[in-house]
CSV table of C-alpha atoms and ligand atoms in Angstrom, one decimal:
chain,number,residue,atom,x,y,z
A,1,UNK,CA,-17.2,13.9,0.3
A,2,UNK,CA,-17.6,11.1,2.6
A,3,UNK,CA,-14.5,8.7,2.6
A,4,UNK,CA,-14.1,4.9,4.1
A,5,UNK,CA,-10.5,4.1,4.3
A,6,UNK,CA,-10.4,0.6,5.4
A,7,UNK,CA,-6.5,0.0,7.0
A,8,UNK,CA,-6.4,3.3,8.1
A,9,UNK,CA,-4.1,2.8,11.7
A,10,UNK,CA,-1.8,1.0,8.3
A,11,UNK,CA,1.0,2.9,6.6
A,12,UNK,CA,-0.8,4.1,3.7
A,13,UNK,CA,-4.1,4.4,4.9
A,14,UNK,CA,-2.8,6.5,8.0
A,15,UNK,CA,-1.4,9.4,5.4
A,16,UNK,CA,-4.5,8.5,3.0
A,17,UNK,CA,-6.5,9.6,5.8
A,18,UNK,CA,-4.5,12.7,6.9
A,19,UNK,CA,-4.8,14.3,3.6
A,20,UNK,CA,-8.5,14.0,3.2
A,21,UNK,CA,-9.4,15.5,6.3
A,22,UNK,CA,-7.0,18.2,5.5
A,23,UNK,CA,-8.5,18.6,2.2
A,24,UNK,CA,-12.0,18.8,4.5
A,25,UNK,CA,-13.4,15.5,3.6
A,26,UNK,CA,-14.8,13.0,6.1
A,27,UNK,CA,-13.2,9.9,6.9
A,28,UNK,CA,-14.5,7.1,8.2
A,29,UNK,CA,-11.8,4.5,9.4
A,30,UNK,CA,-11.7,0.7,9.7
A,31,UNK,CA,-8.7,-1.0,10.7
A,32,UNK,CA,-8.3,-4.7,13.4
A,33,UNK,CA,-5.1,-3.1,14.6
A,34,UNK,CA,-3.6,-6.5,14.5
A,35,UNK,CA,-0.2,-7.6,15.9
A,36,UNK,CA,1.9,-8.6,12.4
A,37,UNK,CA,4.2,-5.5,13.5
A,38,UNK,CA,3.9,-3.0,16.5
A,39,UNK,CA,0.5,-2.0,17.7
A,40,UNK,CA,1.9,1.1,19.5
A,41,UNK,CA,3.0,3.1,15.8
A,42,UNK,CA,-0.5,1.9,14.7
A,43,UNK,CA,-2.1,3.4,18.3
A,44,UNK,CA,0.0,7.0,17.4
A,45,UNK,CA,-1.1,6.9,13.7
A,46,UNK,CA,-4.3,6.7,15.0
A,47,UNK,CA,-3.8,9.3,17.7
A,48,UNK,CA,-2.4,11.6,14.8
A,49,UNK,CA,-5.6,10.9,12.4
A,50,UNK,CA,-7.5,12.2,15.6
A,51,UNK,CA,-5.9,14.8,16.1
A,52,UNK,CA,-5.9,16.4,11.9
A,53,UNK,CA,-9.5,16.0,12.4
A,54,UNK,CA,-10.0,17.8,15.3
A,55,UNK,CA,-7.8,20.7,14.1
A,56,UNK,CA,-10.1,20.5,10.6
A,57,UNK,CA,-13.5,20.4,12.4
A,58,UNK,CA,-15.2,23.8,12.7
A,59,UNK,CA,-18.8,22.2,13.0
A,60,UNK,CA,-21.3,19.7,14.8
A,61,UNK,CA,-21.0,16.9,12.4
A,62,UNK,CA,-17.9,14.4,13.1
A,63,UNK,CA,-15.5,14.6,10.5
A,64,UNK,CA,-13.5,10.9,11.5
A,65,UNK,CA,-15.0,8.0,13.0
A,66,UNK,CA,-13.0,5.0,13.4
A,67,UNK,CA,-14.0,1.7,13.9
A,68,UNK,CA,-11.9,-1.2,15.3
A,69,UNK,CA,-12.4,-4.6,13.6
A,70,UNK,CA,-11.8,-6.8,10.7
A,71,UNK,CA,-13.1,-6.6,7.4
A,72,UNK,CA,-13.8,-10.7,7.4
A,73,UNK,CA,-16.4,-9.9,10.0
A,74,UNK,CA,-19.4,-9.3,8.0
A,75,UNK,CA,-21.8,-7.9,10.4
A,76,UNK,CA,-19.3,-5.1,11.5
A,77,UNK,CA,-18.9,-4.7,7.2
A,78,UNK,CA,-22.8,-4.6,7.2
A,79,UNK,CA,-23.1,-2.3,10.2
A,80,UNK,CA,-20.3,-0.1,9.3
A,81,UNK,CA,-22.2,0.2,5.0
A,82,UNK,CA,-25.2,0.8,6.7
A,83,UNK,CA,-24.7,3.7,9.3
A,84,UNK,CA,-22.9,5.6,6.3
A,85,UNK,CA,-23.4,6.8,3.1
A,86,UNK,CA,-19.7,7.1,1.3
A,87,UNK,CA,-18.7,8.4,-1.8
A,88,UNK,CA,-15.7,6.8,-2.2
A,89,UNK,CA,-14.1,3.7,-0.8
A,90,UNK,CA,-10.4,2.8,-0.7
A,91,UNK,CA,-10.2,-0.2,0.7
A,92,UNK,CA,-6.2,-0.5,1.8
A,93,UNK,CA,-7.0,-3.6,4.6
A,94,UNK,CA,-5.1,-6.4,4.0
A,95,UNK,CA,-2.5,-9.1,5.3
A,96,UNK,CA,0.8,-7.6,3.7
A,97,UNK,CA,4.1,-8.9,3.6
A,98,UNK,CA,5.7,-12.0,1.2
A,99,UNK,CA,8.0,-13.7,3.5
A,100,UNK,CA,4.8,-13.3,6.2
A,101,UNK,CA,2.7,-15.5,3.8
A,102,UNK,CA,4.9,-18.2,3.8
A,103,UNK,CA,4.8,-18.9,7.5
A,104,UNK,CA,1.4,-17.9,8.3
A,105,UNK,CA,-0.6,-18.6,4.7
A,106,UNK,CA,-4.4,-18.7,6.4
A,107,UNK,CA,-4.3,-14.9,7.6
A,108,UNK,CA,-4.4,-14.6,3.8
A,109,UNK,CA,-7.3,-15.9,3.0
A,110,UNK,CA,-8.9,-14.5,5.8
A,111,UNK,CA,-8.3,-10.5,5.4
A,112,UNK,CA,-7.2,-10.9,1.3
A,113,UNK,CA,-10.1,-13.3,0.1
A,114,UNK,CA,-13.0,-13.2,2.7
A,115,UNK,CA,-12.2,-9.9,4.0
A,116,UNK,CA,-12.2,-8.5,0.5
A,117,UNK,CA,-15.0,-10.3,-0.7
A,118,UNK,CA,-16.8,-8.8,2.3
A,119,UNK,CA,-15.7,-5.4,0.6
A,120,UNK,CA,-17.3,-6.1,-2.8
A,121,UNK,CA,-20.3,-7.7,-1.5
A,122,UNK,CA,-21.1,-4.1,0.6
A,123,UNK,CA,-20.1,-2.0,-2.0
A,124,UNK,CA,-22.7,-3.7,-4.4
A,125,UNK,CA,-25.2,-3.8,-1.8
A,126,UNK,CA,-24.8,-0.2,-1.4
A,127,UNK,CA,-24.1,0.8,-4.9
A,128,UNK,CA,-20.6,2.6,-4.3
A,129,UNK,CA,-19.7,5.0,-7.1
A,130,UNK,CA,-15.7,3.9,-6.9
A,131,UNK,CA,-14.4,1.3,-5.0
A,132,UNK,CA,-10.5,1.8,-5.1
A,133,UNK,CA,-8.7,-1.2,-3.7
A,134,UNK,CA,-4.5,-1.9,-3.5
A,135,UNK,CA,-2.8,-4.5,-4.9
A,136,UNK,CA,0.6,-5.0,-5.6
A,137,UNK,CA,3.8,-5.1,-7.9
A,138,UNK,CA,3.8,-8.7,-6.8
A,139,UNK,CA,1.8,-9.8,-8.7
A,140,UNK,CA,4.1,-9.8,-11.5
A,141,UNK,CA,5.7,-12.4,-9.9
A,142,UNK,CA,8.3,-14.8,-12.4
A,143,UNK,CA,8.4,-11.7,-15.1
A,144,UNK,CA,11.7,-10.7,-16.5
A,145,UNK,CA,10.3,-8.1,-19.0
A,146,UNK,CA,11.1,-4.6,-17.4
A,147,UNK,CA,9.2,-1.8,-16.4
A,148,UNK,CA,6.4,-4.0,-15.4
A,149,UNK,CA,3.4,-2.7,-17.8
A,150,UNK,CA,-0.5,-2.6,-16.5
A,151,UNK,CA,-0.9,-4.9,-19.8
A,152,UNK,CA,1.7,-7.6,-19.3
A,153,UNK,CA,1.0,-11.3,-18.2
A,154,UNK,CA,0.4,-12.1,-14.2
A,155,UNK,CA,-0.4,-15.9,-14.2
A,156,UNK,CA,3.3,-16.6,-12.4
A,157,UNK,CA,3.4,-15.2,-8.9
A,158,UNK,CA,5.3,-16.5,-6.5
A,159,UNK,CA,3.7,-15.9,-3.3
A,160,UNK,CA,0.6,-16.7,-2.2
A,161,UNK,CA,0.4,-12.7,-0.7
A,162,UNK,CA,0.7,-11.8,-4.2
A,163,UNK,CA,-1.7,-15.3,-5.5
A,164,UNK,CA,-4.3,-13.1,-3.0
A,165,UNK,CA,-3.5,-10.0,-4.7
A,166,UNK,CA,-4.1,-10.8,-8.4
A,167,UNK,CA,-7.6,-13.0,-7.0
A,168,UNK,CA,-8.8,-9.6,-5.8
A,169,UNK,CA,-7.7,-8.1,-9.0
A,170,UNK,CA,-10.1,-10.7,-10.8
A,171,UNK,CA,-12.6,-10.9,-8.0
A,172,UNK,CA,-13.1,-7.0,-8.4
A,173,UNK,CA,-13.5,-7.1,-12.3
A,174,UNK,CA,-16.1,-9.9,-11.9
A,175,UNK,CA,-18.0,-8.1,-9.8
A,176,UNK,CA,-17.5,-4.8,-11.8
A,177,UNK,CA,-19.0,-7.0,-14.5
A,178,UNK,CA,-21.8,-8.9,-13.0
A,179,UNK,CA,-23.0,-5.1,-10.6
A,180,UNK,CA,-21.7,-2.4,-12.5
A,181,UNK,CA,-19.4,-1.8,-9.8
A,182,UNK,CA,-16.8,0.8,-10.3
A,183,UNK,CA,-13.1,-0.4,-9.2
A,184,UNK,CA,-9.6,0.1,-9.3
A,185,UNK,CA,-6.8,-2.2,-8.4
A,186,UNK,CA,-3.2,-0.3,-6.8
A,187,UNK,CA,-0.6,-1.7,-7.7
A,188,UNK,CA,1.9,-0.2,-4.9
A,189,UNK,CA,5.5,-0.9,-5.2
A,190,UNK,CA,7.9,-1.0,-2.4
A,191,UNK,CA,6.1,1.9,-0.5
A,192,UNK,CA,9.0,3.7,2.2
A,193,UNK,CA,8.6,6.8,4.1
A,194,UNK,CA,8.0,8.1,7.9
A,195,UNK,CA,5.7,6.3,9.7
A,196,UNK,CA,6.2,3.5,7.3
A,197,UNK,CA,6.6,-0.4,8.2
A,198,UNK,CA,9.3,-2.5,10.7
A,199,UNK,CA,8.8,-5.3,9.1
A,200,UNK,CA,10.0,-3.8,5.6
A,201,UNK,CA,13.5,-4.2,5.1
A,202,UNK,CA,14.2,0.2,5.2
A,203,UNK,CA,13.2,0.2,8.8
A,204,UNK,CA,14.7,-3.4,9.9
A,205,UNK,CA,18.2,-2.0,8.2
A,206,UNK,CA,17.5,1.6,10.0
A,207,UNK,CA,17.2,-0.5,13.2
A,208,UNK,CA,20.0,-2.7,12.6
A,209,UNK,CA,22.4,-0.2,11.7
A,210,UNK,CA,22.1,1.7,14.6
A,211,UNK,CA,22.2,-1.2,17.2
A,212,UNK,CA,25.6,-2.2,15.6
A,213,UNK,CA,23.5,-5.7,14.5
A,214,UNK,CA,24.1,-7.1,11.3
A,215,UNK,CA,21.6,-6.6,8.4
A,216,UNK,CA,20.7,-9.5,6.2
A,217,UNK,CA,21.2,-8.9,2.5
A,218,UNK,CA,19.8,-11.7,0.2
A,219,UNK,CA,21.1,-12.7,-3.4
A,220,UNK,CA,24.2,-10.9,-2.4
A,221,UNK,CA,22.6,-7.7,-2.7
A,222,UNK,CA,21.7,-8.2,-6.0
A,223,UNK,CA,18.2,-6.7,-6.0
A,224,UNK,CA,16.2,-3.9,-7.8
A,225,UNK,CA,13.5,-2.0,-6.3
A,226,UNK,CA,11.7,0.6,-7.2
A,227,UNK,CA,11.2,2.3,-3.9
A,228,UNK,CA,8.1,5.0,-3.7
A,229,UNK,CA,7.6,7.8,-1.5
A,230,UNK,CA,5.0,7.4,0.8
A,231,UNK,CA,3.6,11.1,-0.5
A,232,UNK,CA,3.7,10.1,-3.9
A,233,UNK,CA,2.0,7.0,-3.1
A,234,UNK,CA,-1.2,9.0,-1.7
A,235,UNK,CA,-1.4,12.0,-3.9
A,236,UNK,CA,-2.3,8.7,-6.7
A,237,UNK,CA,-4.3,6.9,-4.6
A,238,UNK,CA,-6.7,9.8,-3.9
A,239,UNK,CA,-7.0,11.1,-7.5
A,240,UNK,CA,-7.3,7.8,-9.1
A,241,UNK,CA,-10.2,7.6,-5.8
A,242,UNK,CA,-11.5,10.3,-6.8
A,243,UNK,CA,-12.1,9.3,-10.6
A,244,UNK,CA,-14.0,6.5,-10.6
A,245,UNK,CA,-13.4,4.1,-13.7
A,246,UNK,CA,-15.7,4.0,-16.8
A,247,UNK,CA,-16.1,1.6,-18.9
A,248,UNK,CA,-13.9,1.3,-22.1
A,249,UNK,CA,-15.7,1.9,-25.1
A,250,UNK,CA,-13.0,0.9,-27.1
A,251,UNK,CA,-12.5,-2.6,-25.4
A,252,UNK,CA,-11.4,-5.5,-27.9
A,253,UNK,CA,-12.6,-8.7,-26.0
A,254,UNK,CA,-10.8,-10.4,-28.9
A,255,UNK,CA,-7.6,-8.6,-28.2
A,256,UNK,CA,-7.9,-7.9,-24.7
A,257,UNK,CA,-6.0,-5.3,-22.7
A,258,UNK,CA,-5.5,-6.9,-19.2
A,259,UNK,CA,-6.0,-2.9,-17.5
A,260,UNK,CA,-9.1,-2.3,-19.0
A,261,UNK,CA,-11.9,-3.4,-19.6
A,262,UNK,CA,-16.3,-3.3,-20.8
A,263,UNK,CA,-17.0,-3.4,-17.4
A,264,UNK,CA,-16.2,-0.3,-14.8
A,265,UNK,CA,-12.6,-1.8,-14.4
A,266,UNK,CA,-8.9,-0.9,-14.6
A,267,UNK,CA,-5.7,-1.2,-13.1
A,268,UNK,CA,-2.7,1.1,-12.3
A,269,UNK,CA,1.0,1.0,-11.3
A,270,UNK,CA,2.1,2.9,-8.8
A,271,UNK,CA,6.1,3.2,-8.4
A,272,UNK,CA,8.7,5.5,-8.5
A,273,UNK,CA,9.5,4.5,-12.4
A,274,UNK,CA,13.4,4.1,-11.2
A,275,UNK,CA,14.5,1.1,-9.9
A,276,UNK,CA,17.9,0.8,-7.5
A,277,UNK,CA,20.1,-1.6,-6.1
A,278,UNK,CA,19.3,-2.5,-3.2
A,279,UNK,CA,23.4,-1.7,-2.7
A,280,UNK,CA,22.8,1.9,-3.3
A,281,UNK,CA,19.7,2.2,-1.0
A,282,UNK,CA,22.1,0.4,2.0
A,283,UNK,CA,24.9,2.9,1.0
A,284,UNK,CA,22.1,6.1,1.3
A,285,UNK,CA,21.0,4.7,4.4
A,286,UNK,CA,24.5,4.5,5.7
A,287,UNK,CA,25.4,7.7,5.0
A,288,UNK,CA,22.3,9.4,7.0
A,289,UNK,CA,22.6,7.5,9.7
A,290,UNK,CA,26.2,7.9,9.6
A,291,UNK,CA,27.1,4.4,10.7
A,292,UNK,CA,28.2,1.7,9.0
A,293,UNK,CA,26.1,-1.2,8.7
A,294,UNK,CA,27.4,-4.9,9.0
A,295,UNK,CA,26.0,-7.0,6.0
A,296,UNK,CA,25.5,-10.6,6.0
A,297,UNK,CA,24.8,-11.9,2.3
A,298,UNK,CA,22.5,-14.5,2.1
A,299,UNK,CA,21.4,-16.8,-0.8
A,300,UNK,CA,18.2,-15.6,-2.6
A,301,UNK,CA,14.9,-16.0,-0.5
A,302,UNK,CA,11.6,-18.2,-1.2
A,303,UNK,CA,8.9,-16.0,-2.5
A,304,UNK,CA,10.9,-12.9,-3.4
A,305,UNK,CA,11.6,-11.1,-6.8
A,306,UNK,CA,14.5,-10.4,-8.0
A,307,UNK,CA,13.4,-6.8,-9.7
A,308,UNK,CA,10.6,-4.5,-9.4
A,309,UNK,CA,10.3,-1.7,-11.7
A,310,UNK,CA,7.1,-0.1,-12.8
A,311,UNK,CA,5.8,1.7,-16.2
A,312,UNK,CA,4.1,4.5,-15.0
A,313,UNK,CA,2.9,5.8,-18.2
A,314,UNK,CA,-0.5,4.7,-17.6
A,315,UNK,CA,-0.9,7.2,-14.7
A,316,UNK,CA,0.7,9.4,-16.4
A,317,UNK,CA,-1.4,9.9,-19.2
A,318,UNK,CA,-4.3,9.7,-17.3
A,319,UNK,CA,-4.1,12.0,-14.5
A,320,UNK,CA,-0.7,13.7,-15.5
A,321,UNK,CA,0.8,11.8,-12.1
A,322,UNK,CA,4.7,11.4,-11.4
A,323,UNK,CA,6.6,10.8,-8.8
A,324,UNK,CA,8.4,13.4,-7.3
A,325,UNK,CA,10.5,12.2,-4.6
A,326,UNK,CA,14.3,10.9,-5.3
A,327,UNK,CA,15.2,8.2,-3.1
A,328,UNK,CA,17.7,10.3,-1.5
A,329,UNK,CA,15.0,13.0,-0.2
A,330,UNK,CA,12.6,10.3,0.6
A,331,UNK,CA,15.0,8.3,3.0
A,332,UNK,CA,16.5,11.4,4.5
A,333,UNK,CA,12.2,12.4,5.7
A,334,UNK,CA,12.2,8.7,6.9
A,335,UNK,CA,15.7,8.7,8.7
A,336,UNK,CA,14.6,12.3,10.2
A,337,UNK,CA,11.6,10.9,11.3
A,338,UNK,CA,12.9,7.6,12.9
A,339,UNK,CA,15.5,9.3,14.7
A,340,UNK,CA,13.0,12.1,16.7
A,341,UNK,CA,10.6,9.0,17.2
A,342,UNK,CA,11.4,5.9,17.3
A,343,UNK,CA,11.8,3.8,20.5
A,344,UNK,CA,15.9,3.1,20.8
A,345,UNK,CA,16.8,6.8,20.7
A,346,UNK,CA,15.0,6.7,23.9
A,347,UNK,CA,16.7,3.5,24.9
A,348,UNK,CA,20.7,4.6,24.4
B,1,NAD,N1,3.7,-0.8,1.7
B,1,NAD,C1,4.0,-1.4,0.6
B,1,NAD,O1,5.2,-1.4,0.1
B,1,NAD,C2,2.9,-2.1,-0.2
B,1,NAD,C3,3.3,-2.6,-1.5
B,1,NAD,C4,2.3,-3.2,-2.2
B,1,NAD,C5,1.0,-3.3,-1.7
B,1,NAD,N2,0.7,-2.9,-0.5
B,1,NAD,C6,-0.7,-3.0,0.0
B,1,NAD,O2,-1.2,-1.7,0.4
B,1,NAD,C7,-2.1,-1.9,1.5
B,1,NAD,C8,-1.6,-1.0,2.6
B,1,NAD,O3,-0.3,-1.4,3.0
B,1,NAD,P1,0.5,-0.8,4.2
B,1,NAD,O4,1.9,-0.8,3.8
B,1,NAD,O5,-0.2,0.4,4.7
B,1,NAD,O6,0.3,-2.0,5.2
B,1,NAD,P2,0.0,-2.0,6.8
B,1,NAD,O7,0.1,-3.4,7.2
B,1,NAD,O8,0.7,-0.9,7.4
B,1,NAD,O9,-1.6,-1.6,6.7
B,1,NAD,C9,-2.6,-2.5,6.6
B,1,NAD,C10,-3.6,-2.3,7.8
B,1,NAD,O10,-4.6,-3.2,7.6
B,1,NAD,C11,-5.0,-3.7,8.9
B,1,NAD,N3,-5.6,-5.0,8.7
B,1,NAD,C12,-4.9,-6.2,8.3
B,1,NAD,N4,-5.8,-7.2,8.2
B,1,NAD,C13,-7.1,-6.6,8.5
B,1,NAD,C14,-8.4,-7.1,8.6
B,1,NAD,N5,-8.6,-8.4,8.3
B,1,NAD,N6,-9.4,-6.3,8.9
B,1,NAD,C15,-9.1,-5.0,9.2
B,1,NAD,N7,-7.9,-4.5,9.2
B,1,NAD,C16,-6.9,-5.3,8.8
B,1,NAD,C17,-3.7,-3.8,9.7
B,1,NAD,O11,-3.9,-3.7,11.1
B,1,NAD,C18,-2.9,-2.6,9.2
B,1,NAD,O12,-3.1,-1.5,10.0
B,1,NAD,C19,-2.1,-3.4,1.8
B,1,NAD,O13,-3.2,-3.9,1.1
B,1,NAD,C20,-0.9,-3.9,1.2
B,1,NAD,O14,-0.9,-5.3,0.8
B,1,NAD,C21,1.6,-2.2,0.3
């Protein structure tokens, strides 16, 4: 099948890539390959995406083509719909990061509102059969009630990343109504791995501990996250992809289930379904590294949560999906990674 993964020099949509070219697909990548953290790890994603598909392709047709520009520009959007016919879309582009938002709100309304409504408007136009977008566990923003469930409440977030989140969430059903669309929201949770993000506090306390800085811990440490292995995260996001959503028959518009829906619409969690403290995670990461860090405990900060914890049971009963990575394996594949690549190995 013929693939666009929009993000795809990102995190997730580098390994989202990876594995469908090694499963034989074709790929066809969009990403701006903006500055909000290193260009360089986004340049050797890239280079690595290259490089699967070369190993993969045995015949004349390209099997990756990448093109270099943002979603909000429509007439890349329009060229890019029009020089390809894809089967699938997963559309992983956005402006991430909470505290980000608070400094810098316009980049979210330019990738995460007309960016994405450049998304819909070309997967109507050319009548996608499954547009698979992420969102985020931020969206349950103020909610106590744990494990977050697909069906709970989401009218309190507390950052506008997450406010742009939950508007594509309704943007996408609307259009899944008024088109006949077929789309799926992500919810990601805390997403960690190799290759993964600097500006996420794993890789900030990886860098800190080993240059002897301190690391900031807020609430006193008093967190919960459910972290998720990267390779988790992508075997759900390309079989949800890959199944695009029907309507629900059984829909109750007078007792209505905020997941599903009469149109082509639903939403998923996808988190490791065992929160930690963020104590425990600091402790792991000590321990691989085998340094110590220094900890500055700081008050809680503007925009965060204090616990994310997803139900799963929805993806679970759907596509028999769990996550298989303990937070102990997963960190000890990221800390491998970061020490054969990162930058200050080279520097000491
Ligand atoms: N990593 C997580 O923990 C997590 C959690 C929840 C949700 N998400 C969401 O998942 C998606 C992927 O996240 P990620 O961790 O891979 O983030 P990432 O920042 O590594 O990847 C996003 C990519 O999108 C690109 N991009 C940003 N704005 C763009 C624009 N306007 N046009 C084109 N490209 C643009 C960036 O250059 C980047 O390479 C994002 O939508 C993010 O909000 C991630």
């Amino acid at each position: 099948m013929t693939y666009l993964v929009t993000g795809a020099a990102g995190f997730i949509g580098f390994f989202t890539a990876c594995r469908l070219l090694e499963a034989g697909h074709t790929v066809i990548g969009l990403d701006s390959v903006n500055n909000y953290y290193r260009t360089d790890l986004k340049e050797r994603r890239l280079a690595i995406i290259e490089e699967t598909a070369r190993k993969q392709n045995s015949g004349h047709e390209k099997n990756w083509i990448f093109y270099r520009g943002g979603i909000e520009d429509k007439g890349l959007i329009d060229t890019v719909f029009s020089g390809h016919t894809f089967d699938r879309v997963i559309h992983l582009a956005a402006q991430a990061g909470v505290r980000y938002s608070i400094e810098n709100p316009y980049a979210y309304s330019v990738s995460n509102l007309d960016g994405f409504l450049n998304i819909l408007e070309a997967c109507r136009a050319s009548r996608i059969a499954h547009l698979a977008f992420a969102s985020s566990s931020s969206v349950y923003g103020m909610n106590k009630k744990v494990p977050f469930s697909e069906t709970d409440p989401v009218d309190h977030p507390v950052s506008l990343y997450a406010a742009t989140k939950r508007a594509n969430e309704l943007m996408a059903h609307t259009y899944s109504h008024l088109y006949g669309i077929s789309v799926t929201g992500m919810r990601f949770f805390t997403v960690y791995g190799p290759w993964g993000r600097p500006d996420m506090a794993y890789f900030k306390f990886a860098d800190a501990i080993m240059q002897g800085k301190p690391i900031d811990i807020y609430n006193n440490g008093d967190l919960l996250r459910d972290f998720t292995y990267i390779e988790d995260i992508v075997k759900a996001v390309i079989i949800i992809a890959d199944n695009p959503a029907r309507a629900d028959t059984a829909f109750d518009p007078l007792h209505p289930l905020a997941d599903r829906s009469s149109a082509q619409f639903r939403l998923y969690n996808i988190g490791n379904n065992h929160p930690e403290k963020l104590e425990t995670f600091i402790e792991i990461l000590e321990s691989l590294l085998g340094k110590q860090a220094k900890k500055k405990y700081l008050p809680m900060q503007a925009g965060d949560v204090y616990v994310t914890a997803a139900d799963t049971s929805a993806l679970e009963r759907d596509f028999n999906w769990r996550p298989e990575t303990s937070l102990e394996r997963g960190l000890e594949q990221f800390i491998q990674w970061y020490k054969e690549t990162e930058p200050w190995q080279k520097s000491l």
